[in-house]
């Protein structure tokens, strides 16, 4: 299937909101522009094969502007997208309108086309063209004085004025249409992205408040639900849906991969019975909203991807049919708005701030030595915290230095180092884990005092 | 004796998010004993080789470091004939906050950057210092001979 058709079908069938579809790249309209442009070029005898031989490519142009006067080479045509192609690095997205021009130089007196190294055939072709058109169909214009267009900074390097030569512009209109359409659509996509970001921000904020209310540990009835939500979010974080965070996978995921991960997350919480444990309708509604937000991010990713591909494909087609070589220079002029990744990033950060962080995760409060909850928490002079059990083990073992910073802070730690504030916090948010760890610590204290027999007896009992 | 939560957690993570070029699999009948494979780093004389190691977590781990040695023969100034490794974090610089994962990464890095000034296998280190190119060539040959996957 051709890409244009495929793209159209995706837009139609993938359930994108109507205003998204309206903002999509109009691939088929742009394709028509290309066809018109090809016809315009053909009417002056410039098909793709001929042009590709004559055209000074933009990459060459940019690298050789300095040396150009000395060595103009054999390529006397140039195609520029806008008057100032000196790309200012400080303005990331130059938004100057497109004034594409196909230019070449002719000798003022003989009408001969400039270019010292033309082979015979090309020269003949060009002379034919010059004779055929008699230069009458081509618009020959005087190079404007720089001060006459002082309003713009563009005149400096439009093209080099050469004594005895005139710059000729091949009259084309469909290319302007092509680029202004594409530029308008890209900025439309950018606006859409801003709108969506704001909308999702509100949605997430609302959900965040709801989750915070349902899991507030000060309300005793929430205790059980707190554990369930924590587990759901734990699985969510571990699923790495939109971004990887391991050594072998640390990039943003594309839509396919993210969808697969999201599906896995849904299956996991279902099979672990976590969905069933949320019995209250309020909770299920919140979970649904959470799922919905994730699906919206996925859809945004997919929408961004197909539009980006559409843009690249249409530029490629433009180059293939006209040989004007814009694919490499166009993105410098106008960046694709990174619709997908940006939206996913912003929304994930939002999810994190508004929702995930409202329920503390065990991992953030586990002891770096035993990897269990830091109960009871001891804060060493260096600021690092461990559970009291590990501190006792270290002191017994005459390990004087902090395992994290190697400062000599373990040796003089005592009951004054108990972090009471953190202890209160842990008790409030991790009641089950505190209970389990407390039991274990007491057991191990008994072992310290009476030896392994104590533990065995306890287990038997 | 039940396996401490820490060992369970470390093992789970090693399985779920393996380090590129490193695998560590615990024995079914002894979860403190791991079969380790490390791929020789690219641009090193060990490139293309896969080295087998054994790793054991003593009872007082993480108070004491894991015991680890190469089972595959390797020509390296910091690894001796018995496969013992001279690496500070496995000895005096061990910290209970280090993990199996970080240690294996250090060993992988040691393959990429041999340190003949802090040797264990003395004759290898000597040769490494006297004629580095020849030593590297030998290391490459040993890799071809002993560490082919
Ligand atoms: Zn601990
Ligand atoms: Zn410290």
Coordinates of C-alpha atoms and ligand atoms in Angstrom, one line a residue:
Chain A
X1 CA 0.0 0.0 0.0
X2 CA 1.2 3.5 -0.8
X3 CA 2.1 5.6 2.2
X4 CA -0.4 8.2 1.4
X5 CA -3.2 5.7 1.5
X6 CA -1.9 4.0 4.6
X7 CA -1.6 7.4 6.4
X8 CA -5.2 8.3 5.4
X9 CA -6.5 5.0 6.8
X10 CA -4.6 5.4 10.0
X11 CA -6.0 8.9 10.5
X12 CA -9.5 7.6 9.8
X13 CA -9.5 4.3 11.7
X14 CA -7.2 4.8 14.7
X15 CA -9.7 6.7 16.7
X16 CA -7.9 10.0 16.9
X17 CA -10.0 13.0 18.0
X18 CA -11.4 15.0 15.0
X19 CA -9.4 18.1 15.8
X20 CA -6.2 16.0 15.7
X21 CA -7.1 14.6 12.3
X22 CA -7.8 18.2 11.1
X23 CA -4.3 19.2 12.2
X24 CA -2.5 16.3 10.5
X25 CA -0.1 16.7 7.6
X26 CA -2.1 16.9 4.4
X27 CA -0.1 14.4 2.6
X28 CA -2.2 14.1 -0.5
X29 CA -2.6 17.8 -0.9
X30 CA 1.2 18.2 -0.7
X31 CA 1.6 15.5 -3.2
X32 CA -0.5 17.4 -5.6
X33 CA 1.7 20.5 -5.1
X34 CA 4.7 18.3 -6.1
X35 CA 2.9 17.2 -9.2
X36 CA 2.1 20.7 -10.2
X37 CA 5.7 21.8 -9.5
X38 CA 7.0 19.0 -11.6
X39 CA 4.9 20.2 -14.5
X40 CA 6.1 23.7 -14.0
X41 CA 9.7 22.6 -14.1
X42 CA 9.0 20.4 -17.1
X43 CA 7.5 23.3 -19.0
X44 CA 10.9 25.0 -18.9
X45 CA 12.8 21.9 -19.8
X46 CA 14.0 21.0 -16.3
X47 CA 13.2 17.5 -15.4
X48 CA 14.7 15.8 -12.3
X49 CA 17.6 14.2 -14.2
X50 CA 18.7 17.5 -15.8
X51 CA 18.3 19.5 -12.6
X52 CA 20.3 17.1 -10.5
X53 CA 23.2 17.7 -12.8
X54 CA 22.9 21.4 -12.6
X55 CA 22.0 22.1 -9.1
X56 CA 24.3 23.3 -6.5
X57 CA 23.3 21.3 -3.5
X58 CA 22.6 23.1 -0.3
X59 CA 25.2 21.2 1.7
X60 CA 27.8 22.1 -0.9
X61 CA 26.5 25.6 -0.9
X62 CA 26.7 26.1 2.8
X63 CA 30.2 24.7 3.0
X64 CA 31.5 26.6 -0.1
X65 CA 29.9 30.0 0.2
X66 CA 33.2 31.4 1.4
X67 CA 35.2 30.0 -1.5
X68 CA 32.5 30.5 -4.0
X69 CA 33.9 33.4 -5.9
X70 CA 37.0 31.6 -6.6
X71 CA 35.5 28.3 -7.6
X72 CA 32.0 28.3 -8.9
X73 CA 32.2 24.8 -10.2
X74 CA 30.0 23.4 -12.9
X75 CA 26.8 23.7 -11.0
X76 CA 25.3 27.0 -11.8
X77 CA 21.8 26.5 -10.5
X78 CA 20.8 26.9 -6.9
X79 CA 17.7 26.4 -5.0
X80 CA 17.1 28.3 -1.8
X81 CA 14.2 28.0 0.6
X82 CA 14.4 31.5 2.0
X83 CA 16.4 34.6 1.6
X84 CA 18.6 34.2 4.6
X85 CA 20.0 30.8 4.7
X86 CA 22.7 31.7 7.2
X87 CA 21.1 29.7 10.0
X88 CA 21.4 31.5 13.2
X89 CA 22.0 29.0 15.9
X90 CA 20.6 31.3 18.6
X91 CA 17.1 31.1 17.2
X92 CA 16.3 27.5 17.4
X93 CA 13.3 27.5 15.1
X94 CA 13.6 30.2 12.4
X95 CA 10.1 31.2 11.5
X96 CA 10.9 33.3 8.5
X97 CA 8.4 32.6 5.8
X98 CA 9.5 30.5 2.9
X99 CA 10.5 32.2 -0.3
X100 CA 11.8 29.3 -2.3
X101 CA 13.8 30.3 -5.4
X102 CA 15.4 28.4 -8.2
X103 CA 18.2 30.6 -9.5
X104 CA 20.9 30.5 -12.1
X105 CA 23.3 33.0 -13.6
X106 CA 23.6 34.1 -17.2
X107 CA 26.1 36.2 -19.0
X108 CA 24.6 39.6 -19.4
X109 CA 25.7 40.1 -22.9
X110 CA 25.7 36.6 -24.5
X111 CA 22.9 35.0 -22.5
X112 CA 25.2 32.1 -21.9
X113 CA 24.8 30.2 -18.7
X114 CA 27.5 30.5 -16.2
X115 CA 29.5 27.5 -15.4
X116 CA 33.0 26.7 -16.6
X117 CA 33.0 22.9 -16.3
X118 CA 29.8 22.0 -18.1
X119 CA 30.1 18.9 -20.3
X120 CA 29.1 19.3 -23.9
X121 CA 25.8 17.6 -23.6
X122 CA 24.7 19.7 -20.7
X123 CA 25.9 22.9 -22.3
X124 CA 24.0 22.0 -25.4
X125 CA 20.9 21.3 -23.4
X126 CA 21.2 24.6 -21.6
X127 CA 21.8 26.5 -24.7
X128 CA 18.8 24.8 -26.3
X129 CA 16.8 25.9 -23.3
X130 CA 18.1 29.4 -23.6
X131 CA 17.4 29.5 -27.3
X132 CA 13.9 27.9 -26.9
X133 CA 12.9 30.3 -24.2
X134 CA 14.9 33.1 -25.7
X135 CA 15.1 34.2 -22.1
X136 CA 11.7 35.7 -22.6
X137 CA 9.8 33.2 -20.6
X138 CA 12.3 33.5 -17.8
X139 CA 12.1 36.5 -15.7
X140 CA 15.4 38.3 -15.7
X141 CA 15.7 40.7 -12.9
X142 CA 18.2 43.1 -11.6
X143 CA 19.9 42.2 -8.4
X144 CA 18.2 44.5 -5.9
X145 CA 20.4 47.1 -4.1
X146 CA 21.1 45.9 -0.6
X147 CA 19.7 49.1 0.9
X148 CA 16.4 48.8 -1.0
X149 CA 15.4 45.9 1.2
X150 CA 17.1 47.1 4.3
X151 CA 14.1 46.0 6.3
X152 CA 15.3 42.4 6.2
X153 CA 18.7 41.0 7.0
X154 CA 18.4 38.8 4.0
X155 CA 20.2 40.4 1.2
X156 CA 23.7 39.6 2.3
X157 CA 24.0 36.2 0.8
X158 CA 21.0 35.7 -1.4
X159 CA 23.4 35.0 -4.2
X160 CA 26.7 36.5 -5.2
X161 CA 26.4 39.3 -7.6
X162 CA 28.9 38.8 -10.4
X163 CA 30.1 41.4 -12.7
X164 CA 28.6 41.0 -16.1
X165 CA 26.1 38.4 -15.0
X166 CA 22.5 38.5 -14.1
X167 CA 20.6 36.2 -11.7
X168 CA 17.7 34.5 -13.3
X169 CA 14.9 33.1 -11.3
X170 CA 12.9 30.3 -12.8
X171 CA 9.3 31.2 -12.3
X172 CA 7.7 28.7 -10.0
X173 CA 4.7 28.9 -7.7
X174 CA 3.8 25.5 -6.6
X175 CA 6.9 25.2 -4.4
X176 CA 5.9 28.2 -2.4
X177 CA 2.5 26.6 -2.0
X178 CA 4.1 23.4 -0.9
X179 CA 6.3 24.9 1.8
X180 CA 3.8 27.4 3.2
X181 CA 1.3 24.6 3.5
X182 CA 3.7 22.4 5.3
X183 CA 4.9 25.2 7.6
X184 CA 1.4 26.1 8.5
X185 CA 0.6 22.5 9.3
X186 CA 3.7 22.1 11.5
X187 CA 2.9 25.2 13.6
X188 CA -0.7 23.8 13.8
X189 CA 0.7 20.6 15.2
X190 CA 2.7 22.6 17.7
X191 CA -0.4 24.5 18.9
X192 CA -2.3 21.2 19.2
X193 CA 0.5 19.9 21.3
X194 CA 0.3 22.9 23.6
X195 CA -3.5 22.5 23.9
X196 CA -3.3 18.8 24.7
X197 CA -0.6 19.3 27.2
X198 CA -2.7 21.8 29.1
X199 CA -5.7 19.7 28.9
X200 CA -3.9 16.6 30.2
X201 CA -2.3 18.7 32.9
X202 CA -5.7 19.5 34.3
X203 CA -6.9 15.9 34.0
X204 CA -3.9 14.6 35.8
X205 CA -4.1 17.2 38.5
X206 CA -7.7 16.2 39.2
X207 CA -6.9 12.6 39.4
X208 CA -4.0 13.4 41.7
X209 CA -6.3 15.0 44.2
X210 CA -8.6 12.1 44.0
X211 CA -5.9 9.5 44.6
X212 CA -4.5 11.6 47.4
X213 CA -7.9 11.7 49.1
X214 CA -8.4 7.9 48.7
X215 CA -5.1 7.0 50.1
X216 CA -4.7 9.5 52.9
X217 CA -3.1 7.4 55.6
X218 CA -4.8 9.6 58.3
X219 CA -8.1 8.0 57.5
X220 CA -8.0 4.6 58.9
X221 CA -10.4 3.1 56.3
X222 CA -7.9 4.0 53.6
X223 CA -5.1 1.7 55.0
X224 CA -6.0 -1.3 52.9
X225 CA -6.5 0.7 49.8
X226 CA -3.2 2.5 50.2
X227 CA -1.4 -0.8 49.9
X228 CA -3.3 -1.7 46.8
X229 CA -2.6 1.7 45.1
X230 CA 1.0 1.5 46.0
X231 CA 1.3 -1.9 44.4
X232 CA -0.4 -0.8 41.3
X233 CA 1.9 2.2 40.9
X234 CA 4.9 0.0 41.8
X235 CA 4.0 -2.3 38.9
X236 CA 3.4 0.8 36.7
X237 CA 6.9 2.3 37.5
X238 CA 8.6 -1.1 36.9
X239 CA 6.8 -1.5 33.6
X240 CA 8.9 1.3 32.1
X241 CA 6.1 2.1 29.7
X242 CA 7.3 5.2 28.0
X243 CA 10.9 5.4 28.9
X244 CA 13.5 2.7 29.7
X245 CA 15.8 3.2 32.7
X246 CA 18.2 0.2 32.5
X247 CA 21.7 0.0 31.0
X248 CA 20.4 -1.7 27.9
X249 CA 17.2 0.3 27.5
X250 CA 17.4 4.0 28.4
X251 CA 15.7 5.8 25.6
X252 CA 12.1 6.9 25.0
X253 CA 10.0 4.1 23.6
X254 CA 8.1 4.3 20.3
X255 CA 4.4 3.8 20.2
X256 CA 4.6 0.1 19.5
X257 CA 6.9 -0.6 22.3
X258 CA 5.0 1.6 24.7
X259 CA 1.7 0.0 23.8
X260 CA 3.2 -3.4 24.4
X261 CA 4.5 -2.4 27.8
X262 CA 1.2 -0.8 28.8
X263 CA -0.6 -4.0 27.8
X264 CA 1.7 -5.9 30.0
X265 CA 1.1 -3.5 32.9
X266 CA -2.7 -4.0 32.5
X267 CA -2.3 -7.8 32.4
X268 CA -0.1 -7.8 35.5
X269 CA -2.4 -5.8 37.7
X270 CA -5.4 -7.8 36.5
X271 CA -3.7 -11.2 37.2
X272 CA -2.4 -10.1 40.5
X273 CA -6.0 -9.3 41.5
X274 CA -5.2 -5.7 42.2
X275 CA -8.1 -4.4 40.1
X276 CA -10.5 -6.6 42.1
X277 CA -9.2 -5.3 45.4
X278 CA -10.3 -1.8 44.5
X279 CA -13.9 -2.4 45.4
X280 CA -15.3 1.1 45.7
X281 CA -16.8 2.7 42.6
X282 CA -14.8 5.9 43.3
X283 CA -11.6 3.9 43.2
X284 CA -12.5 2.1 40.0
X285 CA -13.3 5.4 38.4
X286 CA -10.0 6.8 39.4
X287 CA -8.2 3.7 38.0
X288 CA -10.2 4.1 34.8
X289 CA -9.1 7.7 34.5
X290 CA -5.5 6.7 35.1
X291 CA -5.7 4.1 32.3
X292 CA -7.4 6.6 30.0
X293 CA -4.6 9.1 30.5
X294 CA -2.1 6.5 29.6
X295 CA -4.0 5.6 26.5
X296 CA -4.1 9.2 25.5
X297 CA -0.4 9.5 25.8
X298 CA 0.0 6.3 23.6
X299 CA -2.3 7.8 21.1
X300 CA -0.4 11.1 21.1
X301 CA 2.8 9.1 20.5
X302 CA 1.3 7.3 17.6
X303 CA -0.2 10.4 16.1
X304 CA 3.2 12.2 16.3
X305 CA 5.0 9.3 14.8
X306 CA 2.8 8.9 11.7
X307 CA 2.9 12.7 11.1
X308 CA 6.6 12.8 11.4
X309 CA 6.9 10.0 8.9
X310 CA 4.5 11.7 6.6
X311 CA 6.6 14.9 6.7
X312 CA 9.8 13.0 5.9
X313 CA 8.1 10.9 3.2
X314 CA 6.7 14.0 1.5
X315 CA 10.0 15.8 1.5
X316 CA 11.6 12.7 0.1
X317 CA 9.1 12.6 -2.6
X318 CA 9.6 16.3 -3.3
X319 CA 13.3 15.6 -3.8
X320 CA 12.9 12.5 -5.9
X321 CA 10.5 14.2 -8.3
X322 CA 12.2 17.6 -8.6
X323 CA 15.9 16.9 -7.6
X324 CA 15.8 20.2 -5.7
X325 CA 17.4 18.5 -2.7
X326 CA 15.5 20.1 0.3
X327 CA 15.2 17.1 2.6
X328 CA 18.4 18.0 4.4
X329 CA 17.9 21.7 4.5
X330 CA 14.2 21.9 5.3
X331 CA 14.4 20.5 8.9
X332 CA 17.0 23.2 9.6
X333 CA 14.5 25.9 8.7
X334 CA 11.6 24.3 10.4
X335 CA 11.8 21.6 13.0
X336 CA 9.2 19.0 13.4
X337 CA 7.6 19.8 16.7
X338 CA 8.5 16.5 18.4
X339 CA 4.8 16.1 19.1
X340 CA 5.0 12.6 20.4
X341 CA 8.0 12.5 22.6
X342 CA 7.4 15.9 24.1
X343 CA 3.9 15.2 25.1
X344 CA 4.8 11.8 26.6
X345 CA 7.6 13.4 28.5
X346 CA 5.6 16.2 29.9
X347 CA 2.7 14.0 30.8
X348 CA 4.8 11.4 32.5
X349 CA 6.5 14.1 34.6
X350 CA 3.1 15.3 35.5
X351 CA 1.9 11.8 36.5
X352 CA 5.0 11.5 38.6
X353 CA 4.5 14.8 40.4
X354 CA 0.8 14.7 40.9
X355 CA 0.1 11.0 41.5
X356 CA 3.0 8.7 41.9
X357 CA 4.7 10.9 44.4
X358 CA 1.6 11.3 46.5
X359 CA 2.0 7.7 47.5
X360 CA 5.6 7.1 48.8
X361 CA 7.2 4.0 47.2
X362 CA 8.9 1.4 49.3
X363 CA 12.0 1.5 47.2
X364 CA 12.6 5.1 48.2
X365 CA 12.6 4.2 51.9
X366 CA 14.5 0.9 51.8
X367 CA 17.8 0.5 53.6
X368 CA 20.8 0.3 51.2
X369 CA 22.2 -2.7 53.0
X370 CA 19.3 -5.1 53.6
X371 CA 17.0 -3.5 51.0
X372 CA 14.0 -3.8 53.3
X373 CA 12.2 -0.9 54.8
X374 CA 14.5 1.3 56.9
X375 CA 12.9 0.4 60.2
X376 CA 13.9 1.8 62.7
X377 CA 15.7 4.5 60.8
X378 CA 19.1 5.6 62.0
X379 CA 20.5 8.8 60.6
X380 CA 24.3 8.8 60.7
X381 CA 26.3 12.0 61.1
X382 CA 27.1 12.0 57.3
X383 CA 23.3 12.2 56.7
X384 CA 22.9 8.6 55.3
X385 CA 20.2 6.5 56.9
X386 CA 20.1 2.7 57.6
X387 CA 17.8 0.4 59.5
X388 CA 18.8 -0.1 63.1
X389 CA 19.4 -3.8 62.4
X390 CA 22.1 -3.2 59.8
X391 CA 23.7 -0.6 62.0
X392 CA 24.1 -3.1 64.8
X393 CA 25.5 -5.7 62.4
X394 CA 28.0 -3.1 61.2
X395 CA 29.1 -2.1 64.7
X396 CA 29.4 -5.7 65.8
X397 CA 31.5 -6.3 62.8
X398 CA 33.7 -3.3 63.5
X399 CA 32.8 -1.8 60.2
X400 CA 33.3 1.9 61.2
X401 CA 32.6 3.6 57.9
X402 CA 29.4 4.5 56.2
X403 CA 28.9 2.1 53.3
X404 CA 27.7 4.9 51.1
X405 CA 30.3 7.7 51.7
X406 CA 33.0 5.8 53.6
X407 CA 33.0 8.5 56.3
X408 CA 33.8 7.2 59.8
X409 CA 30.3 7.7 61.1
X410 CA 29.1 4.2 62.0
X411 CA 31.3 3.8 64.9
X412 CA 29.9 6.6 67.1
X413 CA 26.3 6.2 66.2
X414 CA 24.0 5.7 69.2
X415 CA 20.3 6.0 70.1
X416 CA 20.6 9.7 69.6
X417 CA 20.8 9.0 65.9
X418 CA 17.4 7.5 65.6
X419 CA 15.4 9.6 63.1
X420 CA 12.1 10.0 64.9
X421 CA 10.5 12.1 62.2
X422 CA 11.3 9.6 59.5
X423 CA 10.1 6.9 61.9
X424 CA 6.7 8.6 62.2
X425 CA 6.5 9.0 58.5
X426 CA 7.3 5.3 57.8
X427 CA 4.8 4.2 60.4
X428 CA 2.1 6.2 58.8
X429 CA 2.7 5.2 55.2
X430 CA 4.1 1.6 55.5
X431 CA 2.2 0.2 58.5
X432 CA 2.4 -3.4 57.3
X433 CA 6.1 -3.3 56.4
X434 CA 6.9 -1.7 59.7
X435 CA 5.2 -4.5 61.6
X436 CA 7.0 -7.2 59.7
X437 CA 10.4 -5.5 60.1
X438 CA 9.8 -4.9 63.7
X439 CA 9.2 -8.5 64.3
X440 CA 12.3 -9.5 62.4
X441 CA 14.5 -7.0 64.3
X442 CA 13.2 -8.3 67.6
X443 CA 13.9 -11.9 66.5
X444 CA 17.5 -11.0 65.4
X445 CA 18.1 -9.1 68.7
X446 CA 17.2 -12.3 70.5
X447 CA 19.6 -14.2 68.3
X448 CA 22.3 -11.7 69.2
X449 CA 21.6 -12.3 72.8
X450 CA 21.0 -16.1 73.0
X451 CA 22.4 -17.4 69.7
X452 CA 20.9 -19.3 66.8
X453 CA 18.9 -21.6 69.1
X454 CA 16.7 -18.7 69.9
X455 CA 15.6 -18.3 66.3
X456 CA 15.0 -22.0 65.8
X457 CA 12.9 -22.2 68.9
X458 CA 10.9 -19.1 67.8
X459 CA 10.3 -20.6 64.4
X460 CA 9.1 -23.9 65.9
X461 CA 6.8 -22.1 68.2
Chain B
X1 CA 18.8 -20.6 56.5
X2 CA 16.3 -18.4 54.6
X3 CA 17.8 -16.3 51.9
X4 CA 18.0 -12.6 52.9
X5 CA 15.6 -10.3 51.1
X6 CA 18.6 -8.4 49.8
X7 CA 19.9 -11.4 47.9
X8 CA 16.5 -12.1 46.5
X9 CA 16.1 -8.6 45.3
X10 CA 19.5 -8.4 43.7
X11 CA 18.9 -11.7 41.9
X12 CA 15.5 -10.5 40.7
X13 CA 17.0 -7.4 39.3
X14 CA 19.9 -9.2 37.6
X15 CA 17.3 -11.4 35.9
X16 CA 14.9 -8.7 35.0
X17 CA 17.4 -6.0 33.8
X18 CA 20.6 -7.8 32.9
X19 CA 23.7 -5.7 32.4
X20 CA 24.7 -5.6 28.8
X21 CA 27.5 -8.1 28.2
X22 CA 27.1 -9.8 31.6
X23 CA 24.9 -12.6 32.8
X24 CA 24.7 -14.0 36.3
X25 CA 22.5 -17.0 37.0
X26 CA 22.1 -18.5 40.5
X27 CA 22.3 -22.3 41.0
X28 CA 18.9 -23.9 41.6
X29 CA 20.2 -25.8 44.6
X30 CA 22.3 -23.0 46.1
X31 CA 20.9 -19.5 45.5
X32 CA 24.1 -17.9 46.9
X33 CA 26.2 -19.5 44.1
X34 CA 26.1 -17.8 40.6
X35 CA 27.4 -18.8 37.2
X36 CA 28.7 -15.7 35.6
X37 CA 29.5 -14.9 32.0
X38 CA 31.3 -11.7 31.0
X39 CA 31.8 -10.7 27.3
X40 CA 35.2 -9.2 26.6
X41 CA 34.8 -5.5 26.1
X42 CA 35.2 -4.3 22.5
X43 CA 38.5 -2.6 21.6
X44 CA 40.3 -4.8 24.2
X45 CA 42.4 -7.9 23.6
X46 CA 39.5 -9.9 25.2
X47 CA 37.0 -8.8 22.6
X48 CA 35.0 -11.7 21.1
X49 CA 35.7 -13.9 24.2
X50 CA 33.2 -15.0 26.7
X51 CA 34.6 -15.6 30.2
X52 CA 33.1 -17.8 32.7
X53 CA 33.4 -16.9 36.4
X54 CA 32.0 -18.3 39.6
X55 CA 30.5 -16.0 42.3
X56 CA 29.6 -16.9 45.8
X57 CA 27.9 -14.8 48.4
X58 CA 29.2 -15.7 51.9
X59 CA 26.9 -15.9 54.9
X60 CA 27.8 -12.5 56.1
X61 CA 27.3 -10.8 52.7
X62 CA 27.0 -7.9 52.3
X63 CA 29.2 -7.3 55.3
X64 CA 31.9 -9.1 53.4
X65 CA 32.3 -9.0 49.6
X66 CA 31.2 -11.7 47.2
X67 CA 33.9 -14.3 46.5
X68 CA 34.5 -14.4 42.8
X69 CA 37.0 -15.9 40.4
X70 CA 37.6 -16.6 36.7
X71 CA 37.1 -20.2 35.6
X72 CA 38.1 -19.4 32.0
X73 CA 41.9 -19.1 31.5
X74 CA 42.7 -15.4 30.9
X75 CA 46.0 -13.5 30.3
X76 CA 45.6 -10.4 32.4
X77 CA 48.0 -8.6 34.8
X78 CA 45.4 -8.4 37.6
X79 CA 44.1 -12.0 37.3
X80 CA 46.3 -14.9 38.5
X81 CA 46.6 -18.5 37.3
X82 CA 43.8 -19.6 39.6
X83 CA 41.5 -16.9 38.3
X84 CA 41.7 -14.8 41.4
X85 CA 41.1 -11.1 40.8
X86 CA 43.1 -8.2 42.2
X87 CA 40.4 -5.5 42.5
X88 CA 40.3 -3.1 45.4
X89 CA 36.5 -3.1 45.7
X90 CA 36.7 -6.9 46.3
X91 CA 39.1 -6.4 49.2
X92 CA 39.9 -3.3 51.2
X93 CA 37.5 -1.0 49.4
X94 CA 34.5 -3.2 49.7
X95 CA 31.4 -1.5 51.0
X96 CA 28.1 -3.2 51.9
X97 CA 26.3 -0.7 49.7
X98 CA 28.0 -2.2 46.6
X99 CA 26.2 -5.0 44.8
X100 CA 26.8 -8.0 42.6
X101 CA 25.8 -5.8 39.7
X102 CA 28.4 -3.1 40.5
X103 CA 31.1 -5.6 41.1
X104 CA 30.6 -7.4 37.8
X105 CA 30.7 -4.0 36.1
X106 CA 34.0 -3.3 37.8
X107 CA 35.4 -6.6 36.5
X108 CA 34.2 -5.9 33.0
X109 CA 35.9 -2.5 33.2
X110 CA 39.1 -4.1 34.5
X111 CA 39.2 -6.3 31.3
X112 CA 38.9 -3.1 29.3
X113 CA 41.7 -1.3 31.3
X114 CA 44.3 -3.7 32.7
X115 CA 46.4 -2.1 35.5
X116 CA 49.9 -3.7 35.5
X117 CA 51.0 -1.4 38.4
X118 CA 48.7 -3.1 40.8
X119 CA 49.4 -6.7 39.8
X120 CA 48.4 -10.1 41.1
X121 CA 49.8 -12.3 38.4
X122 CA 53.4 -11.0 38.7
X123 CA 54.9 -12.5 35.6
X124 CA 52.1 -11.3 33.4
X125 CA 52.3 -7.8 34.9
X126 CA 56.1 -7.8 34.3
X127 CA 55.6 -8.7 30.7
X128 CA 52.9 -6.1 30.3
X129 CA 55.2 -3.4 31.5
X130 CA 58.2 -4.5 29.5
X131 CA 56.5 -5.2 26.2
X132 CA 52.9 -4.2 26.2
X133 CA 52.3 -5.0 22.5
X134 CA 53.5 -8.6 23.0
X135 CA 51.5 -9.0 26.1
X136 CA 48.4 -7.7 24.4
X137 CA 49.0 -10.1 21.6
X138 CA 49.3 -13.0 24.1
X139 CA 46.1 -11.9 25.8
X140 CA 44.4 -12.0 22.4
X141 CA 45.7 -15.4 21.6
X142 CA 44.5 -16.8 24.9
X143 CA 41.1 -15.3 24.3
X144 CA 41.0 -17.1 20.9
X145 CA 42.1 -20.3 22.5
X146 CA 40.2 -20.5 25.8
X147 CA 37.4 -18.0 25.7
X148 CA 35.6 -18.9 22.5
X149 CA 31.9 -19.1 23.1
Ligands
LIG1 ZN1 19.0 -2.5 56.8
LIG2 ZN1 27.5 8.3 54.7

